[in-house]
Amino acid sequence: KASTKNLSVKGSNISFNLAQPQNLTLSLSDIMGNRISTLFTGNAASKSVNLSNMRIPNGRYIVVLSGQNTKMVQPVAIMK
């Protein structure tokens, strides 16, 4: 059985899609790995988060999705 995992960043939207729901944390870290914000915590297989209303300064960041069977990292540049 193939596992489907996807973490994408498009514009100010961060979304993920997994094959099965699980307890997850979606967070935003600076390039040194320090957590800036927790974007989502809970049980889900898919979710979309919009960053446009968040007070995050322009810069380079790392989006981290971690859960029971999942660990994905995606670099992102935020420009408002």
CSV table of N, CA and C in Angstrom, one decimal:
chain,number,residue,atom,x,y,z
A,1,LYS,N,0.8,-1.2,0.0
A,1,LYS,CA,0.0,0.0,0.0
A,1,LYS,C,0.9,1.2,0.0
A,2,ALA,N,0.7,2.1,-1.0
A,2,ALA,CA,1.5,3.3,-1.1
A,2,ALA,C,1.0,4.3,-0.1
A,3,SER,N,2.0,5.1,0.5
A,3,SER,CA,1.7,6.1,1.4
A,3,SER,C,1.7,7.5,0.7
A,4,THR,N,0.6,8.2,0.9
A,4,THR,CA,0.5,9.5,0.2
A,4,THR,C,0.8,10.6,1.3
A,5,LYS,N,1.8,11.4,1.1
A,5,LYS,CA,2.1,12.5,2.0
A,5,LYS,C,2.5,13.7,1.2
A,6,ASN,N,1.9,14.8,1.5
A,6,ASN,CA,2.2,16.1,0.8
A,6,ASN,C,2.1,17.3,1.7
A,7,LEU,N,3.2,18.1,1.7
A,7,LEU,CA,3.2,19.3,2.4
A,7,LEU,C,3.5,20.4,1.4
A,8,SER,N,2.7,21.4,1.2
A,8,SER,CA,2.9,22.4,0.2
A,8,SER,C,2.7,23.8,0.7
A,9,VAL,N,3.5,24.7,0.1
A,9,VAL,CA,3.4,26.1,0.5
A,9,VAL,C,3.2,26.9,-0.8
A,10,LYS,N,2.0,27.5,-0.9
A,10,LYS,CA,1.7,28.3,-2.1
A,10,LYS,C,1.2,29.7,-1.7
A,11,GLY,N,2.0,30.7,-2.0
A,11,GLY,CA,1.6,32.0,-1.6
A,11,GLY,C,1.6,32.1,-0.1
A,12,SER,N,0.5,32.5,0.5
A,12,SER,CA,0.4,32.6,2.0
A,12,SER,C,-0.3,31.4,2.6
A,13,ASN,N,-0.5,30.3,1.8
A,13,ASN,CA,-1.2,29.1,2.3
A,13,ASN,C,-0.3,28.0,2.5
A,14,ILE,N,-0.4,27.3,3.6
A,14,ILE,CA,0.4,26.1,3.9
A,14,ILE,C,-0.6,25.0,4.0
A,15,SER,N,-0.5,23.9,3.3
A,15,SER,CA,-1.4,22.8,3.4
A,15,SER,C,-0.7,21.5,3.4
A,16,PHE,N,-1.4,20.5,4.0
A,16,PHE,CA,-0.9,19.1,4.0
A,16,PHE,C,-2.0,18.1,3.7
A,17,ASN,N,-1.6,17.0,3.1
A,17,ASN,CA,-2.5,15.9,2.9
A,17,ASN,C,-1.8,14.6,3.2
A,18,LEU,N,-2.4,13.8,4.0
A,18,LEU,CA,-1.8,12.5,4.4
A,18,LEU,C,-2.8,11.4,4.1
A,19,ALA,N,-2.3,10.2,4.0
A,19,ALA,CA,-3.1,9.0,3.7
A,19,ALA,C,-4.2,8.8,4.8
A,20,GLN,N,-3.8,9.0,6.1
A,20,GLN,CA,-4.7,8.7,7.2
A,20,GLN,C,-4.5,9.8,8.2
A,21,PRO,N,-5.6,10.1,9.0
A,21,PRO,CA,-5.6,11.0,10.1
A,21,PRO,C,-4.6,10.6,11.2
A,22,GLN,N,-4.0,11.5,11.8
A,22,GLN,CA,-3.1,11.3,12.9
A,22,GLN,C,-2.9,12.6,13.7
A,23,ASN,N,-2.4,12.4,14.9
A,23,ASN,CA,-2.1,13.6,15.8
A,23,ASN,C,-0.9,14.3,15.2
A,24,LEU,N,-1.1,15.6,14.9
A,24,LEU,CA,0.0,16.4,14.2
A,24,LEU,C,0.2,17.7,14.8
A,25,THR,N,1.4,18.2,14.6
A,25,THR,CA,1.7,19.6,14.9
A,25,THR,C,2.3,20.2,13.6
A,26,LEU,N,1.8,21.3,13.2
A,26,LEU,CA,2.3,22.1,12.1
A,26,LEU,C,2.9,23.4,12.7
A,27,SER,N,4.1,23.6,12.5
A,27,SER,CA,4.8,24.8,13.1
A,27,SER,C,5.6,25.5,12.1
A,28,LEU,N,6.0,26.8,12.5
A,28,LEU,CA,6.8,27.6,11.7
A,28,LEU,C,8.0,27.9,12.5
A,29,SER,N,9.2,27.7,12.0
A,29,SER,CA,10.5,27.9,12.7
A,29,SER,C,11.3,28.9,11.9
A,30,ASP,N,12.3,29.6,12.6
A,30,ASP,CA,13.2,30.4,11.9
A,30,ASP,C,14.3,29.5,11.3
A,31,ILE,N,15.2,30.0,10.5
A,31,ILE,CA,16.2,29.2,9.8
A,31,ILE,C,17.2,28.5,10.8
A,32,MET,N,17.2,28.9,12.1
A,32,MET,CA,18.0,28.3,13.1
A,32,MET,C,17.3,27.2,13.8
A,33,GLY,N,16.0,27.0,13.4
A,33,GLY,CA,15.3,25.9,14.0
A,33,GLY,C,14.5,26.3,15.3
A,34,ASN,N,14.4,27.5,15.6
A,34,ASN,CA,13.7,28.0,16.8
A,34,ASN,C,12.2,28.2,16.3
A,35,ARG,N,11.3,27.6,17.1
A,35,ARG,CA,9.9,27.6,16.7
A,35,ARG,C,9.4,29.1,16.9
A,36,ILE,N,8.8,29.6,15.9
A,36,ILE,CA,8.2,30.9,15.9
A,36,ILE,C,6.7,30.9,16.2
A,37,SER,N,6.0,29.9,15.6
A,37,SER,CA,4.6,29.8,15.8
A,37,SER,C,4.1,28.4,15.6
A,38,THR,N,3.1,27.9,16.4
A,38,THR,CA,2.4,26.7,16.1
A,38,THR,C,1.2,27.0,15.3
A,39,LEU,N,1.1,26.5,14.1
A,39,LEU,CA,0.0,26.9,13.2
A,39,LEU,C,-1.2,26.0,13.4
A,40,PHE,N,-0.9,24.7,13.8
A,40,PHE,CA,-2.0,23.7,14.0
A,40,PHE,C,-1.5,22.6,14.9
A,41,THR,N,-2.4,22.2,15.8
A,41,THR,CA,-2.2,21.0,16.6
A,41,THR,C,-3.5,20.3,16.7
A,42,GLY,N,-3.5,19.0,16.3
A,42,GLY,CA,-4.7,18.2,16.4
A,42,GLY,C,-4.6,17.0,15.5
A,43,ASN,N,-5.8,16.3,15.4
A,43,ASN,CA,-5.9,15.1,14.6
A,43,ASN,C,-6.5,15.5,13.3
A,44,ALA,N,-5.8,15.2,12.2
A,44,ALA,CA,-6.2,15.5,10.8
A,44,ALA,C,-5.5,14.7,9.8
A,45,ALA,N,-6.1,14.6,8.6
A,45,ALA,CA,-5.4,14.0,7.5
A,45,ALA,C,-5.1,15.1,6.5
A,46,SER,N,-5.8,16.2,6.5
A,46,SER,CA,-5.5,17.3,5.7
A,46,SER,C,-6.0,18.6,6.4
A,47,LYS,N,-5.3,19.7,6.0
A,47,LYS,CA,-5.5,21.0,6.6
A,47,LYS,C,-4.9,22.1,5.8
A,48,SER,N,-5.5,23.2,5.8
A,48,SER,CA,-4.9,24.4,5.1
A,48,SER,C,-4.8,25.6,6.1
A,49,VAL,N,-3.7,26.2,6.2
A,49,VAL,CA,-3.5,27.4,7.1
A,49,VAL,C,-3.1,28.6,6.3
A,50,ASN,N,-3.7,29.7,6.5
A,50,ASN,CA,-3.4,30.9,5.8
A,50,ASN,C,-2.6,31.8,6.7
A,51,LEU,N,-1.4,32.2,6.2
A,51,LEU,CA,-0.5,33.1,7.0
A,51,LEU,C,-0.7,34.6,6.8
A,52,SER,N,-1.6,35.0,5.9
A,52,SER,CA,-1.7,36.4,5.6
A,52,SER,C,-2.1,37.3,6.8
A,53,ASN,N,-2.8,36.8,7.7
A,53,ASN,CA,-3.3,37.6,8.9
A,53,ASN,C,-2.4,37.4,10.1
A,54,MET,N,-1.3,36.7,10.0
A,54,MET,CA,-0.4,36.5,11.1
A,54,MET,C,0.7,37.6,11.1
A,55,ARG,N,1.1,37.9,12.3
A,55,ARG,CA,2.1,38.9,12.5
A,55,ARG,C,3.5,38.3,12.5
A,56,ILE,N,3.9,37.9,11.3
A,56,ILE,CA,5.2,37.3,11.1
A,56,ILE,C,6.0,38.2,10.2
A,57,PRO,N,7.2,38.6,10.6
A,57,PRO,CA,8.0,39.5,9.7
A,57,PRO,C,8.4,38.8,8.5
A,58,ASN,N,8.7,39.6,7.4
A,58,ASN,CA,9.2,39.0,6.2
A,58,ASN,C,10.5,38.3,6.5
A,59,GLY,N,10.8,37.2,5.8
A,59,GLY,CA,12.0,36.5,6.0
A,59,GLY,C,11.9,35.1,5.5
A,60,ARG,N,13.0,34.3,5.8
A,60,ARG,CA,13.0,32.9,5.4
A,60,ARG,C,12.7,32.1,6.7
A,61,TYR,N,11.8,31.1,6.5
A,61,TYR,CA,11.4,30.2,7.6
A,61,TYR,C,11.4,28.8,7.2
A,62,ILE,N,11.1,27.9,8.1
A,62,ILE,CA,10.9,26.5,7.8
A,62,ILE,C,9.6,26.0,8.4
A,63,VAL,N,8.8,25.4,7.5
A,63,VAL,CA,7.5,24.8,8.0
A,63,VAL,C,7.8,23.4,8.3
A,64,VAL,N,7.4,23.0,9.5
A,64,VAL,CA,7.6,21.6,10.0
A,64,VAL,C,6.3,21.0,10.3
A,65,LEU,N,6.0,19.8,9.7
A,65,LEU,CA,4.8,19.0,10.0
A,65,LEU,C,5.3,17.7,10.7
A,66,SER,N,4.9,17.5,11.9
A,66,SER,CA,5.4,16.3,12.6
A,66,SER,C,4.2,15.6,13.3
A,67,GLY,N,4.3,14.3,13.3
A,67,GLY,CA,3.2,13.5,13.9
A,67,GLY,C,3.7,12.1,14.2
A,68,GLN,N,2.8,11.2,14.5
A,68,GLN,CA,3.1,9.8,14.9
A,68,GLN,C,3.9,9.1,13.8
A,69,ASN,N,3.5,9.2,12.6
A,69,ASN,CA,4.2,8.5,11.5
A,69,ASN,C,4.7,9.5,10.4
A,70,THR,N,4.8,10.8,10.7
A,70,THR,CA,5.1,11.8,9.7
A,70,THR,C,6.2,12.8,10.3
A,71,LYS,N,7.1,13.2,9.4
A,71,LYS,CA,8.0,14.3,9.7
A,71,LYS,C,8.3,14.9,8.3
A,72,MET,N,7.8,16.1,8.0
A,72,MET,CA,8.1,16.8,6.8
A,72,MET,C,8.6,18.2,7.1
A,73,VAL,N,9.5,18.7,6.3
A,73,VAL,CA,10.1,20.0,6.4
A,73,VAL,C,10.1,20.7,5.1
A,74,GLN,N,9.6,21.9,5.0
A,74,GLN,CA,9.6,22.7,3.8
A,74,GLN,C,10.0,24.1,4.0
A,75,PRO,N,11.1,24.6,3.3
A,75,PRO,CA,11.5,26.0,3.5
A,75,PRO,C,10.5,26.9,2.8
A,76,VAL,N,10.3,28.1,3.4
A,76,VAL,CA,9.4,29.1,2.9
A,76,VAL,C,9.9,30.5,3.1
A,77,ALA,N,9.7,31.4,2.1
A,77,ALA,CA,10.0,32.8,2.3
A,77,ALA,C,8.7,33.5,2.4
A,78,ILE,N,8.6,34.3,3.4
A,78,ILE,CA,7.4,35.1,3.7
A,78,ILE,C,7.7,36.6,3.3
A,79,MET,N,6.9,37.1,2.3
A,79,MET,CA,7.0,38.4,1.9
A,79,MET,C,5.6,39.0,1.8
A,80,LYS,N,5.3,40.0,2.6
A,80,LYS,CA,4.0,40.6,2.7
A,80,LYS,C,4.0,42.0,2.0
